[in-house]
Short mmCIF file of C-alpha atoms and ligand atoms in Angstrom, two decimals:
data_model
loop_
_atom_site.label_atom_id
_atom_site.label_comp_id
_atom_site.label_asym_id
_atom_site.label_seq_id
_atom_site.Cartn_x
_atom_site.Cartn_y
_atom_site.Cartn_z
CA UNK A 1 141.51 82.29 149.72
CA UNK A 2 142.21 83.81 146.45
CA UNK A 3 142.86 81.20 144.65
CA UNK A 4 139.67 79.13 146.13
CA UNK A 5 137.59 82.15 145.02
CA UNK A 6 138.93 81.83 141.31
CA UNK A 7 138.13 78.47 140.73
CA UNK A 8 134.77 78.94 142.50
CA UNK A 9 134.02 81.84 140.26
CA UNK A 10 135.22 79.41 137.17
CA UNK A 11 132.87 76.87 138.10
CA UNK A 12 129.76 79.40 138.51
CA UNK A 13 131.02 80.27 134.69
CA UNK A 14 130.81 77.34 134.05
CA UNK A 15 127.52 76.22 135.12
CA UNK A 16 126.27 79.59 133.73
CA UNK A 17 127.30 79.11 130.61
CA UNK A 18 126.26 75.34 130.51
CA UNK A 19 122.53 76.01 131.91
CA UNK A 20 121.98 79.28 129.23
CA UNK A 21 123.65 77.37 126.74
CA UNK A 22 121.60 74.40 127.25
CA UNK A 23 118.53 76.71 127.80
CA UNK A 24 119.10 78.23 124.50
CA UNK A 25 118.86 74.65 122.81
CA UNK A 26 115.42 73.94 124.69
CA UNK A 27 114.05 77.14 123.69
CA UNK A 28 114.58 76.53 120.16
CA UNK A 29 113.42 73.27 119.72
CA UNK A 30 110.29 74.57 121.73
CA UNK A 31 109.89 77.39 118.99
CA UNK A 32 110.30 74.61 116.35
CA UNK A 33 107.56 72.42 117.86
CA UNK A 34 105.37 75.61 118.07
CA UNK A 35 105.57 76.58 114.65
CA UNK A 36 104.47 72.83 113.80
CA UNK A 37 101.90 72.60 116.71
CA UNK A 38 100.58 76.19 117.43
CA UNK A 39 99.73 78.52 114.88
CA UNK A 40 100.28 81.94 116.16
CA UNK A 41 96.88 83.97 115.09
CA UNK A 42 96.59 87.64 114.69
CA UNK A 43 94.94 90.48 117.38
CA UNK A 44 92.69 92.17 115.09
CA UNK A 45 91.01 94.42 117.70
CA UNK A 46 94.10 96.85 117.94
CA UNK A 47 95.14 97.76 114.43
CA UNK A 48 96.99 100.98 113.49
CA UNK A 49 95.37 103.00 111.16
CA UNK A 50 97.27 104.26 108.43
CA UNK A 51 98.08 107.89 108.43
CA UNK A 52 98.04 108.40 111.44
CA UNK A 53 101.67 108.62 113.43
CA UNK A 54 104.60 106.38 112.23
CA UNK A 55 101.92 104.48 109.60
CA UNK A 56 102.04 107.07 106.73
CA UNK A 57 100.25 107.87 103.84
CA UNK A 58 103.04 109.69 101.89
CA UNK A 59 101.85 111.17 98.83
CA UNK A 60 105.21 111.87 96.17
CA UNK A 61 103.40 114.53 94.15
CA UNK A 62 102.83 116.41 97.41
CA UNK A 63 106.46 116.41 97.58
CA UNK A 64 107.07 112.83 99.69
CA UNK A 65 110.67 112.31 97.68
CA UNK A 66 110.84 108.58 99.55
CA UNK A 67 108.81 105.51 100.69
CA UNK A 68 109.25 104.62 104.61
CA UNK A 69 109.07 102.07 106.78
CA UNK A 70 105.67 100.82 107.78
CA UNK A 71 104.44 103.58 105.07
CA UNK A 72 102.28 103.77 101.73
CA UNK A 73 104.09 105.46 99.19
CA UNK A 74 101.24 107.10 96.51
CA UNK A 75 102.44 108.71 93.66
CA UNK A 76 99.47 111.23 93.91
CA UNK A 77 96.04 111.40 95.04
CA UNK A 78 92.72 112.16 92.81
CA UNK A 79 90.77 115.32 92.98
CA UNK A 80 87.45 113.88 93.21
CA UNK A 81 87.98 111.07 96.25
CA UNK A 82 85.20 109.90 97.47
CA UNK A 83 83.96 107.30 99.95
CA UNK A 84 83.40 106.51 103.78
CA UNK A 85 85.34 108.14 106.81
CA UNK A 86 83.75 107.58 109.45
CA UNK A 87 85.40 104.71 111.65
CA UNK A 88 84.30 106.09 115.11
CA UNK A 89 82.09 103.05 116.05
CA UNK A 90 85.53 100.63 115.82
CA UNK A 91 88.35 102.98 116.98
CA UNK A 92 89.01 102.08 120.16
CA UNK A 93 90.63 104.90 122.91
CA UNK A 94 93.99 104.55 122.32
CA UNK A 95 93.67 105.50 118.85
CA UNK A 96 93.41 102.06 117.03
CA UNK A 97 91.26 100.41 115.09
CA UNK A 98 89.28 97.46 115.70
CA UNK A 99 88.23 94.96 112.90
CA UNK A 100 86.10 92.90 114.92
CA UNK A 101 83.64 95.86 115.53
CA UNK A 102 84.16 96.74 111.92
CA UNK A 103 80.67 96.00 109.86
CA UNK A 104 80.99 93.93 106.72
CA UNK A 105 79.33 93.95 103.10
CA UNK A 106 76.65 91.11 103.44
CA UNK A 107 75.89 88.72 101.12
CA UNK A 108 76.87 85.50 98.56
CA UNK A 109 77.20 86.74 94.86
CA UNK A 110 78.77 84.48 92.43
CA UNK A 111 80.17 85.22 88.99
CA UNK A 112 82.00 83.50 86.48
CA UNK A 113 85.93 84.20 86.96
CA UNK A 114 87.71 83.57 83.95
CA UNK A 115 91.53 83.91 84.94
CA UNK A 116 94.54 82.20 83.48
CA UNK A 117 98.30 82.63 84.07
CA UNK A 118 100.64 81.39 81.54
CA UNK A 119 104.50 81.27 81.18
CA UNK A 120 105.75 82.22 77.55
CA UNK A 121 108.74 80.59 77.73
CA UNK A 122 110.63 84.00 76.76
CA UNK A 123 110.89 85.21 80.65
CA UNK A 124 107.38 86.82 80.67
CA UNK A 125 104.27 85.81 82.86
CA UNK A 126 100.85 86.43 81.17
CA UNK A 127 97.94 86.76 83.46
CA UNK A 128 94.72 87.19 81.65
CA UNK A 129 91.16 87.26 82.18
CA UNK A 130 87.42 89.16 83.35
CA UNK A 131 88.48 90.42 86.89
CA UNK A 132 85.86 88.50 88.80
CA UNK A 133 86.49 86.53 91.92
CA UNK A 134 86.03 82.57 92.03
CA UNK A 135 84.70 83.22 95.20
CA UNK A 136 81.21 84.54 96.03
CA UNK A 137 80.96 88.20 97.06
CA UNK A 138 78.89 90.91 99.37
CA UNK A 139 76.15 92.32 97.73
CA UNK A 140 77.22 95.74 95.87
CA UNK A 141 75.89 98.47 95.51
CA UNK A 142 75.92 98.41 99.39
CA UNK A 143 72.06 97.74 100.32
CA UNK A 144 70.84 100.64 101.44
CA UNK A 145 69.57 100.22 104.80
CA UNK A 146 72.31 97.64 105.96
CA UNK A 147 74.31 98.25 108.46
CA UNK A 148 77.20 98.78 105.96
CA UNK A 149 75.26 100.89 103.95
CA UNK A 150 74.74 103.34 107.25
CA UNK A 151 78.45 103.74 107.39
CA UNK A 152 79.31 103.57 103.67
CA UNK A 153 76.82 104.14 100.28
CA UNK A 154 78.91 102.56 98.05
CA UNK A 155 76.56 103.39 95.25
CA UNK A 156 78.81 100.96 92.75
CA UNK A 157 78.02 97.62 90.95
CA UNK A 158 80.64 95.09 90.10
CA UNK A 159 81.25 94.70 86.24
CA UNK A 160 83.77 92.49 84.53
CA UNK A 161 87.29 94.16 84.05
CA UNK A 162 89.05 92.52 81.15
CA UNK A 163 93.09 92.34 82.00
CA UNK A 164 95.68 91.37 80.15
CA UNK A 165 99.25 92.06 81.00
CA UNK A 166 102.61 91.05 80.94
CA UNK A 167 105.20 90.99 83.98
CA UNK A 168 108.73 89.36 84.08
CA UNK A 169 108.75 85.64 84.89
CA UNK A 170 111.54 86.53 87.42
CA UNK A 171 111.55 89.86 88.08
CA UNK A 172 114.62 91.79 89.29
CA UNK A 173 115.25 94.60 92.19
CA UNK A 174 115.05 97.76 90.15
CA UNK A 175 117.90 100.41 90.95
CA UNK A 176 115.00 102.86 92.68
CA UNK A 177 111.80 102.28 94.33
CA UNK A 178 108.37 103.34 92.56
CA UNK A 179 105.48 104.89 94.07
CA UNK A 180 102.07 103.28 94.04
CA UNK A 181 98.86 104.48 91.75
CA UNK A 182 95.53 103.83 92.58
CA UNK A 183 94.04 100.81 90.35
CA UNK A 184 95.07 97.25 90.72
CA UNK A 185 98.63 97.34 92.16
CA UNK A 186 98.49 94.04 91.44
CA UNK A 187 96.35 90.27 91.24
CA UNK A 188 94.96 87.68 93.31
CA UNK A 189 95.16 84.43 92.37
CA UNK A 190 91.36 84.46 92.99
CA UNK A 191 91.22 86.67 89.61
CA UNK A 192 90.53 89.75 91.18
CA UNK A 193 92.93 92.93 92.11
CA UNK A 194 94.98 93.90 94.74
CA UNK A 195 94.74 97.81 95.53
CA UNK A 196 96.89 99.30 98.12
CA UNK A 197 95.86 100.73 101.79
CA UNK A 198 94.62 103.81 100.78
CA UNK A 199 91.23 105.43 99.70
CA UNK A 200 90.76 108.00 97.35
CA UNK A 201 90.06 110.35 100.03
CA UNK A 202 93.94 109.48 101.13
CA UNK A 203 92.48 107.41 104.37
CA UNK A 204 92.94 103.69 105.36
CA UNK A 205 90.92 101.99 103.02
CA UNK A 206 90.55 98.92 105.47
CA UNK A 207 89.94 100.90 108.43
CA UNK A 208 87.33 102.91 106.87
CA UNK A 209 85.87 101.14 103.79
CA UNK A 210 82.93 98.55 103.86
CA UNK A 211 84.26 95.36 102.34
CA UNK A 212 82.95 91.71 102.34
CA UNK A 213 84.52 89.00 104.14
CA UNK A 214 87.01 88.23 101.57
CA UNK A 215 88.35 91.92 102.07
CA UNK A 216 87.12 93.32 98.94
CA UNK A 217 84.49 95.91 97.41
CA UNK A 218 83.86 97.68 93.78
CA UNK A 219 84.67 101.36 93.07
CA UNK A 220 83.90 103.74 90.34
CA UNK A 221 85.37 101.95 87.58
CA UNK A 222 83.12 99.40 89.09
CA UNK A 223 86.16 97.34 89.80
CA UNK A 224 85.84 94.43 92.36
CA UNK A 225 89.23 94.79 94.66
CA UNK A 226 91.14 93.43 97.71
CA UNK A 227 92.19 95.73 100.44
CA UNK A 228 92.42 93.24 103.69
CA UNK A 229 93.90 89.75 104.08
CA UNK A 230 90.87 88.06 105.80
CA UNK A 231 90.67 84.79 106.88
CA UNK A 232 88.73 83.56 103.78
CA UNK A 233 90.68 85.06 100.87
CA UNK A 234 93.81 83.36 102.63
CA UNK A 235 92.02 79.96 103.10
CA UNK A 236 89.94 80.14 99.63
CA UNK A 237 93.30 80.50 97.90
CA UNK A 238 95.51 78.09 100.36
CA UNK A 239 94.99 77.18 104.04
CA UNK A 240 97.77 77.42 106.31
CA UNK A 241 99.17 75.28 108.28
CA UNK A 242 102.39 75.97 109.26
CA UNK A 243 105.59 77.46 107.95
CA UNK A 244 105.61 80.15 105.03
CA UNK A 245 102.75 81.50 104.05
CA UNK A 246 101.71 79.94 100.11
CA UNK A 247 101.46 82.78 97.12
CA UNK A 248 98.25 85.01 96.83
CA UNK A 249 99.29 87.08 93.73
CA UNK A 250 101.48 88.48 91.82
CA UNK A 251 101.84 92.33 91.81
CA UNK A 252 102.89 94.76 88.52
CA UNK A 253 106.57 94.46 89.19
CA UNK A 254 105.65 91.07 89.19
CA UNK A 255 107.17 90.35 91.94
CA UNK A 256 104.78 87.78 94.38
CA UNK A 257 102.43 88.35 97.26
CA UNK A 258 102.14 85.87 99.83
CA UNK A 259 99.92 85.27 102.97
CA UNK A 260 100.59 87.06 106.73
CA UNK A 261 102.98 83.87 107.77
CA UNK A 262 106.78 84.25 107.60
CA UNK A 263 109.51 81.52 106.83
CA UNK A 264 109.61 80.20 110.32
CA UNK A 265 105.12 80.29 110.33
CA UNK A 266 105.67 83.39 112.25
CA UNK A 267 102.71 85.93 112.18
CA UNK A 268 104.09 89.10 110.31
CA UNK A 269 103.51 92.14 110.80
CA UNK A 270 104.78 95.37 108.53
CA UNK A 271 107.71 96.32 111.09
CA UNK A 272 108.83 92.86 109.80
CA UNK A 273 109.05 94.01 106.34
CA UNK A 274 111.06 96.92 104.23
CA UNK A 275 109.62 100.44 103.26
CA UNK A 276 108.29 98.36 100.23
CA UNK A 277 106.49 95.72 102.28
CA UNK A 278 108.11 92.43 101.66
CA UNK A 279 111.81 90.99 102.08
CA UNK A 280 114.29 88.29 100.37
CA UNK A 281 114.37 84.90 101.11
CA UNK A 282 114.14 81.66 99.46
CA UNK A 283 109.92 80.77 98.56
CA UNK A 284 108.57 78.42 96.47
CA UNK A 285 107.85 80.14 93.14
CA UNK A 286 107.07 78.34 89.79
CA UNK A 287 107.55 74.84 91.63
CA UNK A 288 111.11 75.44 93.09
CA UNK A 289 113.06 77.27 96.34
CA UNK A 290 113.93 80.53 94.78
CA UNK A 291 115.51 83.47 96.13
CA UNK A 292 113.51 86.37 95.46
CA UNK A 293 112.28 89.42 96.89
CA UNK A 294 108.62 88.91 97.46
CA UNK A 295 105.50 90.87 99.40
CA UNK A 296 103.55 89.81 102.21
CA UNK A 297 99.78 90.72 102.93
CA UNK A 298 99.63 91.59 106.81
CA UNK A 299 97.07 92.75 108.90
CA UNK A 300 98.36 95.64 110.06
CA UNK A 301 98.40 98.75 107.36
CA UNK A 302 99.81 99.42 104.58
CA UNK A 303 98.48 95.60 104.45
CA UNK A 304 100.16 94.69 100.68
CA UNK A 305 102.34 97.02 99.50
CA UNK A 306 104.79 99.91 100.31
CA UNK A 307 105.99 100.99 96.85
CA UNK A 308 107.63 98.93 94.23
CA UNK A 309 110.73 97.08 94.67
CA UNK A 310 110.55 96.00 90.64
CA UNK A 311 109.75 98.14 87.78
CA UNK A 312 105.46 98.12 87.76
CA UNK A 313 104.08 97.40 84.15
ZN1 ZN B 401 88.80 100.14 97.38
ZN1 ZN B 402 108.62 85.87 103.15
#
């Protein structure tokens, strides 16, 4: 009886171990046809806005000594902030935020982006040019009246913004992380810059701001800027289709930004990512696999980036 019990229980191992071993293999060619197949796409009606609970706004000269996880690291905030801070109409009761309900910056302006990128050959990338988009824009000052305009008077005008600066080629891991200053943070390959998640006022800019539907507005220095990933700065600079999300920019540290898909086309989102917002894996940069630390936009905050994983220029 014992022994008949033994090799019964051996054979239920057995066919245990056979059926979740052979359901493992199904599963995983299933995920591999998904990632080909499905695209996963993102819940935008139930974002978390920054500041608020375990999405901080951490301000260093206040005496923040660290970034954080799923965090915005500022190295100070500005006396004078100013803009909009009134999300109300899109927060939904659980304390989220929801960007369908969110009112955009209307409107088609073009301009004429000059932007160029260059390699010197020395271990130095050059990017250059006026700070316009090559895509159109909302119409800015905010038109007063619009429904933007009743939630944010963005009194501002775009101008161009001359850049010229110079970041390492391949940039290394520095030995400690840097906090984040307001200005660009970094630049789009659409010409224009990338600001982090926060408004002067030390709010979500995203959650609060009016942008246009590339995710941008102007400022005071009259500035045009990204603070949101939407669906048409992705697909204006690369449309997805599966796998790794293509490069959007380059940041200070010059480090890259890419788009919200991970290495697998997996939707990320910042609990996927380190305190500075990105992670190290091979991505195609300057033609070739390389392994290199690099950000990702998501669409949950801080949306770009944490702090600096380089040394910003
Ligand atoms: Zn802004
Ligand atoms: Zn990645």
């Amino acid at each position: 009886m014992k022994k008949l019990n033994r090799s019964f229980f051996n054979y239920f191992l057995f066919f245990v171990i056979s059926t979740f071993t052979i359901a493992s293999c199904t599963k995983s060619k299933d995920d591999e046809n998904n990632d080909i197949y499905t695209k996963e796409t993102p819940d935008l009606t139930k974002l978390p806005f920054g500041g608020k609970g375990i999405y901080k706004i951490l301000n260093r000269k206040a005496g923040d000594a660290s970034p954080d996880l799923l965090s915005l690291w500022l190295c100070g905030l500005p006396a004078d902030g100013a803009g909009a801070d009134n999300a109300a109409d899109w927060t939904n009761p659980d304390g989220t935020w929801d960007y369908t309900k969110k009112p955009q910056v209307e409107g088609n302006v073009t301009w004429v982006s000059e932007f160029k990128i260059t390699l010197d050959g020395n271990g130095n990338r050059i990017l250059s040019g006026n700070g316009l988009p090559n895509h159109p824009t909302g119409i800015f000052p905010i038109v007063q009246g619009s429904t933007a305009w009743n939630y944010d008077k963005n009194p501002n005008v775009i101008s161009p913004q001359p850049l010229s600066f110079t970041i390492p080629a391949i940039p290394t891991e520095a030995e400690s992380k840097s906090c984040v200053g307001f200005g660009p943070a970094g630049y789009s390959l659409t010409g224009s810059a990338i600001y982090h998640g926060a408004s002067t006022l030390g709010t979500d800019a995203a959650a609060h701001e009016m942008l246009d539907r590339f995710g941008g507005h102007t400022d005071g220095t009259e500035r045009y800027h990204y603070h949101y990933p939407t669906q048409d700065h992705q697909d204006h600079i690369h449309k997805h289709t599966s796998g790794h999300s293509a490069l959007m920019g380059y940041m200070l540290d010059g480090f890259g930004i890419y788009g919200p898909y991970g290495e697998k086309g997996e939707l990320l989102k910042s609990a996927d990512l380190d305190e500075c917002h990105g992670h190290k894996h091979p991505v195609m940069w300057d033609g070739k696999m390389v392994d290199i630390y690099h950000y990702h936009w998501t669409y949950d905050f801080p949306y770009n980036i944490g702090c600096y994983k380089g040394t910003p220029q």
